[in-house]
Amino acid sequence: MTDTAPTAIPPSAQVTLPDGRVELAPGTPPPSGPYANEDLLPVPVEKRTWTTYNFSALWVGMAHNTASWTLASGLIAVGMDWKQAVFTIALANVIVLVPMLLTGHAGPKYGIPFPVFARASFGVRGANLPAVVRALVACGWFGIQTWIGGEAIYFLAGKLIGDSWADAGRIGGYAWTMWLSFALFWALQVAIIHRGMETIRRFENWAAPFVLVGAFVMLWWMSSKAGGLGPLFDQPSRLGWGGDFWKLFWPSLMGMIGFWSTLSLNIPDFTRYGRSQKAQTRGQALGLPTTMTLFAFLSVLVTSGSQAVYGEPVWDPVQLAAKTDNVVGLLYALVTVLVATLSVNIAANLVSPAFDFSNVAPRKVSFRAGALVTSVLAVLIFPWKLYSDPQGYIFTWLGLVGGLLGTVAGILIADYWLLRRARLHLADLYRAGGRYWYAGGWNWRAVVAFVVGGVLAIGGASFRPLVDGRPIPALEPLADYGWAVGLGTSMLLYLLLMLPRASREREPAPTDAVDAS
């Protein structure tokens, strides 16, 4: 750094503040051209305002949702007892917190979203590959969560209106009122996202505690139906702790990791608003593993209680709430489901793909337009079919998602931490011909690592109940460890392919226009 500001600031000049955060130097025009728009530009330091509480509340809101509930209750449905299910989920969330913090680091430091962050490793154009893959996965999640929210509206309105609503004529196997509920919930989410990120932050702050209280109400209701907490803890495992459990444990663990593998990539979309590195680190460490484990504990106890009361585990909380005869209790439970689903769906499954689709054509697709594209694709993937049973939900959907996205995480971590030592040149992330342009905007090394890691991670996986069989039967032994295989393979291969280039072109330090220390 220099002691005084230069008379002419170079186009790539950036300022490093005493706390380590980086922004474009004062007086430097913001990046423009075909690879930049207002939503993708670095967030100015004065607008990075999220605190530890905001990040913790974000995770509480995202963790306490219907899909998380079915994640835990689904393990009970496939044979685990409450101890095995909670252990599996707790371990998975401690593991996935590591890549979450590693990729999240670039957010508060540089103020950039995930698709721009990915340009450093995949290339300015090549970043569209992981961005679109991640966005399409989010579309699937957005559709599933929207269907759940629509289901809650359907049952809620049915209790208020009566049988004429619940027994309406059927279209495509569902009452037309169910389709209407689905459309209403879809429109509500689009309206919230249209108001921007500050609205989302405020919504998350009050939604988080409301949902947690609702989960405890569900526990109280089920324990009273079962005659106390004892029956909830007494439901035995159908697997024991022997070979049957461990055979199920590994694919379940990978599925639990896969549940948040999307966020482990695009967490910079949120941490870019962080007031400090400490805020995002503490907020995520306090928010993710603790709240997910607590919510899993509540979920498995309630599901175990449903097994004691009804003779079989009811893994869908909406279906379980509908069994009550208490109208007030039902209304509270279903409103909780609505708030929980809104909380996670907007934050986790609409914000990030909106940025991803915007990255494909920054001059033509804004953040709001990207959100609308996500919302439309979420309907076209037929979410009512994806959300059909715990076997397909955990072992097919989550397993495939985790294995595929783990490969991207391995590349991002290797590039940012091991090759670049967390140093990026902001302006070059937005222009052709810079250090991240590679060959025509694509880094073929990242693409090769992604393809090889992806094939090894999911090539031997079962696609049931979607289709029978495995794409590459010889890779079946790797299928139960998809996320770990994808992350480890892509990380190692990317480093091997990049090291010759890195040794030829040592990464120069970014230009600091002024002495900010």
PDB file of C-alpha atoms in Angstrom, residues 227-391:
ATOM      1  CA  GLY A 227     -50.143 -39.860  27.680  1.00  0.00           C
ATOM      2  CA  GLY A 228     -46.887 -38.079  28.484  1.00  0.00           C
ATOM      3  CA  LEU A 229     -43.342 -37.844  27.119  1.00  0.00           C
ATOM      4  CA  GLY A 230     -42.509 -41.457  28.009  1.00  0.00           C
ATOM      5  CA  PRO A 231     -44.099 -43.067  24.928  1.00  0.00           C
ATOM      6  CA  LEU A 232     -42.292 -40.581  22.688  1.00  0.00           C
ATOM      7  CA  PHE A 233     -38.900 -41.747  23.961  1.00  0.00           C
ATOM      8  CA  ASP A 234     -39.838 -45.423  24.140  1.00  0.00           C
ATOM      9  CA  GLN A 235     -40.462 -46.078  20.444  1.00  0.00           C
ATOM     10  CA  PRO A 236     -37.782 -48.622  19.471  1.00  0.00           C
ATOM     11  CA  SER A 237     -35.490 -48.566  16.458  1.00  0.00           C
ATOM     12  CA  ARG A 238     -36.337 -51.117  13.776  1.00  0.00           C
ATOM     13  CA  LEU A 239     -32.638 -51.198  12.892  1.00  0.00           C
ATOM     14  CA  GLY A 240     -30.765 -51.622  16.183  1.00  0.00           C
ATOM     15  CA  TRP A 241     -27.188 -50.364  16.330  1.00  0.00           C
ATOM     16  CA  GLY A 242     -25.703 -53.107  14.198  1.00  0.00           C
ATOM     17  CA  GLY A 243     -25.106 -53.519  10.497  1.00  0.00           C
ATOM     18  CA  ASP A 244     -28.633 -52.550   9.474  1.00  0.00           C
ATOM     19  CA  PHE A 245     -28.256 -49.138  11.097  1.00  0.00           C
ATOM     20  CA  TRP A 246     -24.821 -48.362   9.666  1.00  0.00           C
ATOM     21  CA  LYS A 247     -25.933 -49.455   6.216  1.00  0.00           C
ATOM     22  CA  LEU A 248     -28.654 -46.801   6.411  1.00  0.00           C
ATOM     23  CA  PHE A 249     -26.567 -44.268   8.346  1.00  0.00           C
ATOM     24  CA  TRP A 250     -24.096 -43.277   5.617  1.00  0.00           C
ATOM     25  CA  PRO A 251     -26.578 -42.483   2.842  1.00  0.00           C
ATOM     26  CA  SER A 252     -28.749 -40.755   5.458  1.00  0.00           C
ATOM     27  CA  LEU A 253     -25.782 -38.646   6.615  1.00  0.00           C
ATOM     28  CA  MET A 254     -24.997 -37.655   3.028  1.00  0.00           C
ATOM     29  CA  GLY A 255     -28.656 -36.793   2.509  1.00  0.00           C
ATOM     30  CA  MET A 256     -28.710 -34.632   5.626  1.00  0.00           C
ATOM     31  CA  ILE A 257     -25.582 -32.828   4.407  1.00  0.00           C
ATOM     32  CA  GLY A 258     -27.172 -32.527   0.981  1.00  0.00           C
ATOM     33  CA  PHE A 259     -30.097 -30.709   2.555  1.00  0.00           C
ATOM     34  CA  TRP A 260     -27.916 -27.609   3.103  1.00  0.00           C
ATOM     35  CA  SER A 261     -25.400 -28.234   0.298  1.00  0.00           C
ATOM     36  CA  THR A 262     -27.152 -25.565  -1.747  1.00  0.00           C
ATOM     37  CA  LEU A 263     -26.596 -22.949   0.960  1.00  0.00           C
ATOM     38  CA  SER A 264     -22.986 -24.067   1.445  1.00  0.00           C
ATOM     39  CA  LEU A 265     -22.404 -22.744  -2.082  1.00  0.00           C
ATOM     40  CA  ASN A 266     -24.454 -19.591  -2.260  1.00  0.00           C
ATOM     41  CA  ILE A 267     -24.139 -18.405   1.342  1.00  0.00           C
ATOM     42  CA  PRO A 268     -22.163 -15.373   0.016  1.00  0.00           C
ATOM     43  CA  ASP A 269     -25.522 -14.139  -1.326  1.00  0.00           C
ATOM     44  CA  PHE A 270     -26.335 -13.397   2.325  1.00  0.00           C
ATOM     45  CA  THR A 271     -22.951 -12.905   3.994  1.00  0.00           C
ATOM     46  CA  ARG A 272     -22.187 -10.114   1.486  1.00  0.00           C
ATOM     47  CA  TYR A 273     -24.426  -7.972   3.695  1.00  0.00           C
ATOM     48  CA  GLY A 274     -22.424  -8.848   6.834  1.00  0.00           C
ATOM     49  CA  ARG A 275     -21.104  -6.055   9.060  1.00  0.00           C
ATOM     50  CA  SER A 276     -17.963  -8.086   9.774  1.00  0.00           C
ATOM     51  CA  GLN A 277     -16.392 -11.483   9.305  1.00  0.00           C
ATOM     52  CA  LYS A 278     -17.063 -12.179  12.975  1.00  0.00           C
ATOM     53  CA  ALA A 279     -20.787 -11.474  12.498  1.00  0.00           C
ATOM     54  CA  GLN A 280     -21.236 -14.104   9.795  1.00  0.00           C
ATOM     55  CA  THR A 281     -18.982 -16.666  11.491  1.00  0.00           C
ATOM     56  CA  ARG A 282     -20.603 -16.412  14.906  1.00  0.00           C
ATOM     57  CA  GLY A 283     -24.085 -16.030  13.498  1.00  0.00           C
ATOM     58  CA  GLN A 284     -23.820 -19.160  11.374  1.00  0.00           C
ATOM     59  CA  ALA A 285     -22.048 -21.215  14.039  1.00  0.00           C
ATOM     60  CA  LEU A 286     -24.722 -20.283  16.577  1.00  0.00           C
ATOM     61  CA  GLY A 287     -27.613 -20.568  14.157  1.00  0.00           C
ATOM     62  CA  LEU A 288     -27.118 -23.661  11.998  1.00  0.00           C
ATOM     63  CA  PRO A 289     -26.032 -26.734  14.023  1.00  0.00           C
ATOM     64  CA  THR A 290     -27.799 -25.760  17.236  1.00  0.00           C
ATOM     65  CA  THR A 291     -31.183 -24.889  15.753  1.00  0.00           C
ATOM     66  CA  MET A 292     -31.189 -27.793  13.301  1.00  0.00           C
ATOM     67  CA  THR A 293     -30.409 -30.251  16.090  1.00  0.00           C
ATOM     68  CA  LEU A 294     -33.067 -28.770  18.378  1.00  0.00           C
ATOM     69  CA  PHE A 295     -35.662 -28.793  15.631  1.00  0.00           C
ATOM     70  CA  ALA A 296     -34.720 -32.362  14.694  1.00  0.00           C
ATOM     71  CA  PHE A 297     -35.151 -33.360  18.325  1.00  0.00           C
ATOM     72  CA  LEU A 298     -38.637 -31.846  18.436  1.00  0.00           C
ATOM     73  CA  SER A 299     -39.536 -33.412  15.102  1.00  0.00           C
ATOM     74  CA  VAL A 300     -38.478 -36.944  15.947  1.00  0.00           C
ATOM     75  CA  LEU A 301     -40.245 -36.813  19.314  1.00  0.00           C
ATOM     76  CA  VAL A 302     -43.496 -35.656  17.735  1.00  0.00           C
ATOM     77  CA  THR A 303     -43.185 -38.264  14.982  1.00  0.00           C
ATOM     78  CA  SER A 304     -42.431 -40.973  17.554  1.00  0.00           C
ATOM     79  CA  GLY A 305     -45.531 -39.802  19.408  1.00  0.00           C
ATOM     80  CA  SER A 306     -47.625 -40.127  16.255  1.00  0.00           C
ATOM     81  CA  GLN A 307     -46.365 -43.709  15.948  1.00  0.00           C
ATOM     82  CA  ALA A 308     -47.496 -44.410  19.518  1.00  0.00           C
ATOM     83  CA  VAL A 309     -50.892 -42.730  19.033  1.00  0.00           C
ATOM     84  CA  TYR A 310     -51.814 -43.716  15.471  1.00  0.00           C
ATOM     85  CA  GLY A 311     -49.866 -46.951  15.052  1.00  0.00           C
ATOM     86  CA  GLU A 312     -47.590 -45.589  12.319  1.00  0.00           C
ATOM     87  CA  PRO A 313     -45.300 -42.544  12.042  1.00  0.00           C
ATOM     88  CA  VAL A 314     -46.897 -39.519  10.364  1.00  0.00           C
ATOM     89  CA  TRP A 315     -43.913 -37.750   8.831  1.00  0.00           C
ATOM     90  CA  ASP A 316     -45.738 -34.793   7.228  1.00  0.00           C
ATOM     91  CA  PRO A 317     -46.545 -32.164   9.916  1.00  0.00           C
ATOM     92  CA  VAL A 318     -49.397 -30.730   7.856  1.00  0.00           C
ATOM     93  CA  GLN A 319     -51.073 -34.132   7.667  1.00  0.00           C
ATOM     94  CA  LEU A 320     -50.412 -34.635  11.380  1.00  0.00           C
ATOM     95  CA  ALA A 321     -51.889 -31.254  12.358  1.00  0.00           C
ATOM     96  CA  ALA A 322     -54.982 -32.034  10.301  1.00  0.00           C
ATOM     97  CA  LYS A 323     -55.740 -34.959  12.627  1.00  0.00           C
ATOM     98  CA  THR A 324     -56.608 -32.701  15.551  1.00  0.00           C
ATOM     99  CA  ASP A 325     -60.221 -31.884  16.419  1.00  0.00           C
ATOM    100  CA  ASN A 326     -59.228 -28.643  18.142  1.00  0.00           C
ATOM    101  CA  VAL A 327     -59.858 -25.880  15.610  1.00  0.00           C
ATOM    102  CA  VAL A 328     -57.754 -23.287  17.459  1.00  0.00           C
ATOM    103  CA  GLY A 329     -54.834 -25.703  17.745  1.00  0.00           C
ATOM    104  CA  LEU A 330     -55.101 -26.615  14.084  1.00  0.00           C
ATOM    105  CA  LEU A 331     -55.169 -22.989  13.002  1.00  0.00           C
ATOM    106  CA  TYR A 332     -52.099 -22.174  15.079  1.00  0.00           C
ATOM    107  CA  ALA A 333     -50.217 -25.207  13.755  1.00  0.00           C
ATOM    108  CA  LEU A 334     -51.001 -24.475  10.129  1.00  0.00           C
ATOM    109  CA  VAL A 335     -50.203 -20.761  10.437  1.00  0.00           C
ATOM    110  CA  THR A 336     -46.865 -21.834  11.916  1.00  0.00           C
ATOM    111  CA  VAL A 337     -46.283 -24.059   8.892  1.00  0.00           C
ATOM    112  CA  LEU A 338     -47.070 -21.129   6.596  1.00  0.00           C
ATOM    113  CA  VAL A 339     -44.652 -18.776   8.369  1.00  0.00           C
ATOM    114  CA  ALA A 340     -41.947 -21.448   8.516  1.00  0.00           C
ATOM    115  CA  THR A 341     -42.282 -22.270   4.835  1.00  0.00           C
ATOM    116  CA  LEU A 342     -42.269 -18.621   3.807  1.00  0.00           C
ATOM    117  CA  SER A 343     -39.163 -18.033   5.910  1.00  0.00           C
ATOM    118  CA  VAL A 344     -37.005 -20.733   4.384  1.00  0.00           C
ATOM    119  CA  ASN A 345     -38.373 -20.644   0.870  1.00  0.00           C
ATOM    120  CA  ILE A 346     -37.753 -16.973   0.265  1.00  0.00           C
ATOM    121  CA  ALA A 347     -34.343 -16.912   1.937  1.00  0.00           C
ATOM    122  CA  ALA A 348     -32.928 -20.228   0.737  1.00  0.00           C
ATOM    123  CA  ASN A 349     -34.740 -20.999  -2.503  1.00  0.00           C
ATOM    124  CA  LEU A 350     -35.663 -17.706  -4.148  1.00  0.00           C
ATOM    125  CA  VAL A 351     -32.960 -15.147  -3.332  1.00  0.00           C
ATOM    126  CA  SER A 352     -30.016 -17.226  -4.532  1.00  0.00           C
ATOM    127  CA  PRO A 353     -31.349 -18.570  -7.853  1.00  0.00           C
ATOM    128  CA  ALA A 354     -32.532 -15.026  -8.614  1.00  0.00           C
ATOM    129  CA  PHE A 355     -28.879 -13.939  -8.453  1.00  0.00           C
ATOM    130  CA  ASP A 356     -27.828 -17.050 -10.399  1.00  0.00           C
ATOM    131  CA  PHE A 357     -30.201 -16.421 -13.306  1.00  0.00           C
ATOM    132  CA  SER A 358     -29.255 -12.746 -13.284  1.00  0.00           C
ATOM    133  CA  ASN A 359     -25.620 -13.817 -13.704  1.00  0.00           C
ATOM    134  CA  VAL A 360     -26.467 -15.610 -16.983  1.00  0.00           C
ATOM    135  CA  ALA A 361     -27.464 -12.349 -18.670  1.00  0.00           C
ATOM    136  CA  PRO A 362     -26.733  -9.455 -16.289  1.00  0.00           C
ATOM    137  CA  ARG A 363     -27.829  -6.732 -18.713  1.00  0.00           C
ATOM    138  CA  LYS A 364     -31.190  -8.364 -19.400  1.00  0.00           C
ATOM    139  CA  VAL A 365     -32.099 -10.258 -16.217  1.00  0.00           C
ATOM    140  CA  SER A 366     -32.404  -8.294 -12.978  1.00  0.00           C
ATOM    141  CA  PHE A 367     -32.673  -9.792  -9.502  1.00  0.00           C
ATOM    142  CA  ARG A 368     -36.467  -9.518  -9.595  1.00  0.00           C
ATOM    143  CA  ALA A 369     -36.645 -11.034 -13.083  1.00  0.00           C
ATOM    144  CA  GLY A 370     -34.448 -13.898 -11.884  1.00  0.00           C
ATOM    145  CA  ALA A 371     -36.825 -14.469  -8.974  1.00  0.00           C
ATOM    146  CA  LEU A 372     -39.756 -14.661 -11.383  1.00  0.00           C
ATOM    147  CA  VAL A 373     -37.896 -17.187 -13.573  1.00  0.00           C
ATOM    148  CA  THR A 374     -37.271 -19.289 -10.447  1.00  0.00           C
ATOM    149  CA  SER A 375     -40.924 -19.112  -9.459  1.00  0.00           C
ATOM    150  CA  VAL A 376     -42.113 -20.271 -12.873  1.00  0.00           C
ATOM    151  CA  LEU A 377     -39.607 -23.134 -13.163  1.00  0.00           C
ATOM    152  CA  ALA A 378     -40.563 -24.255  -9.647  1.00  0.00           C
ATOM    153  CA  VAL A 379     -44.048 -25.054 -10.930  1.00  0.00           C
ATOM    154  CA  LEU A 380     -42.836 -26.776 -14.095  1.00  0.00           C
ATOM    155  CA  ILE A 381     -40.799 -29.383 -12.175  1.00  0.00           C
ATOM    156  CA  PHE A 382     -44.006 -30.888 -10.681  1.00  0.00           C
ATOM    157  CA  PRO A 383     -43.090 -30.536  -6.978  1.00  0.00           C
ATOM    158  CA  TRP A 384     -46.108 -32.583  -5.892  1.00  0.00           C
ATOM    159  CA  LYS A 385     -44.328 -35.606  -7.387  1.00  0.00           C
ATOM    160  CA  LEU A 386     -40.947 -34.874  -5.764  1.00  0.00           C
ATOM    161  CA  TYR A 387     -42.557 -34.624  -2.336  1.00  0.00           C
ATOM    162  CA  SER A 388     -44.087 -38.070  -2.337  1.00  0.00           C
ATOM    163  CA  ASP A 389     -42.392 -40.336   0.244  1.00  0.00           C
ATOM    164  CA  PRO A 390     -39.435 -40.261   2.681  1.00  0.00           C
ATOM    165  CA  GLN A 391     -37.402 -42.826   0.715  1.00  0.00           C
TER     166      GLN A 391
END
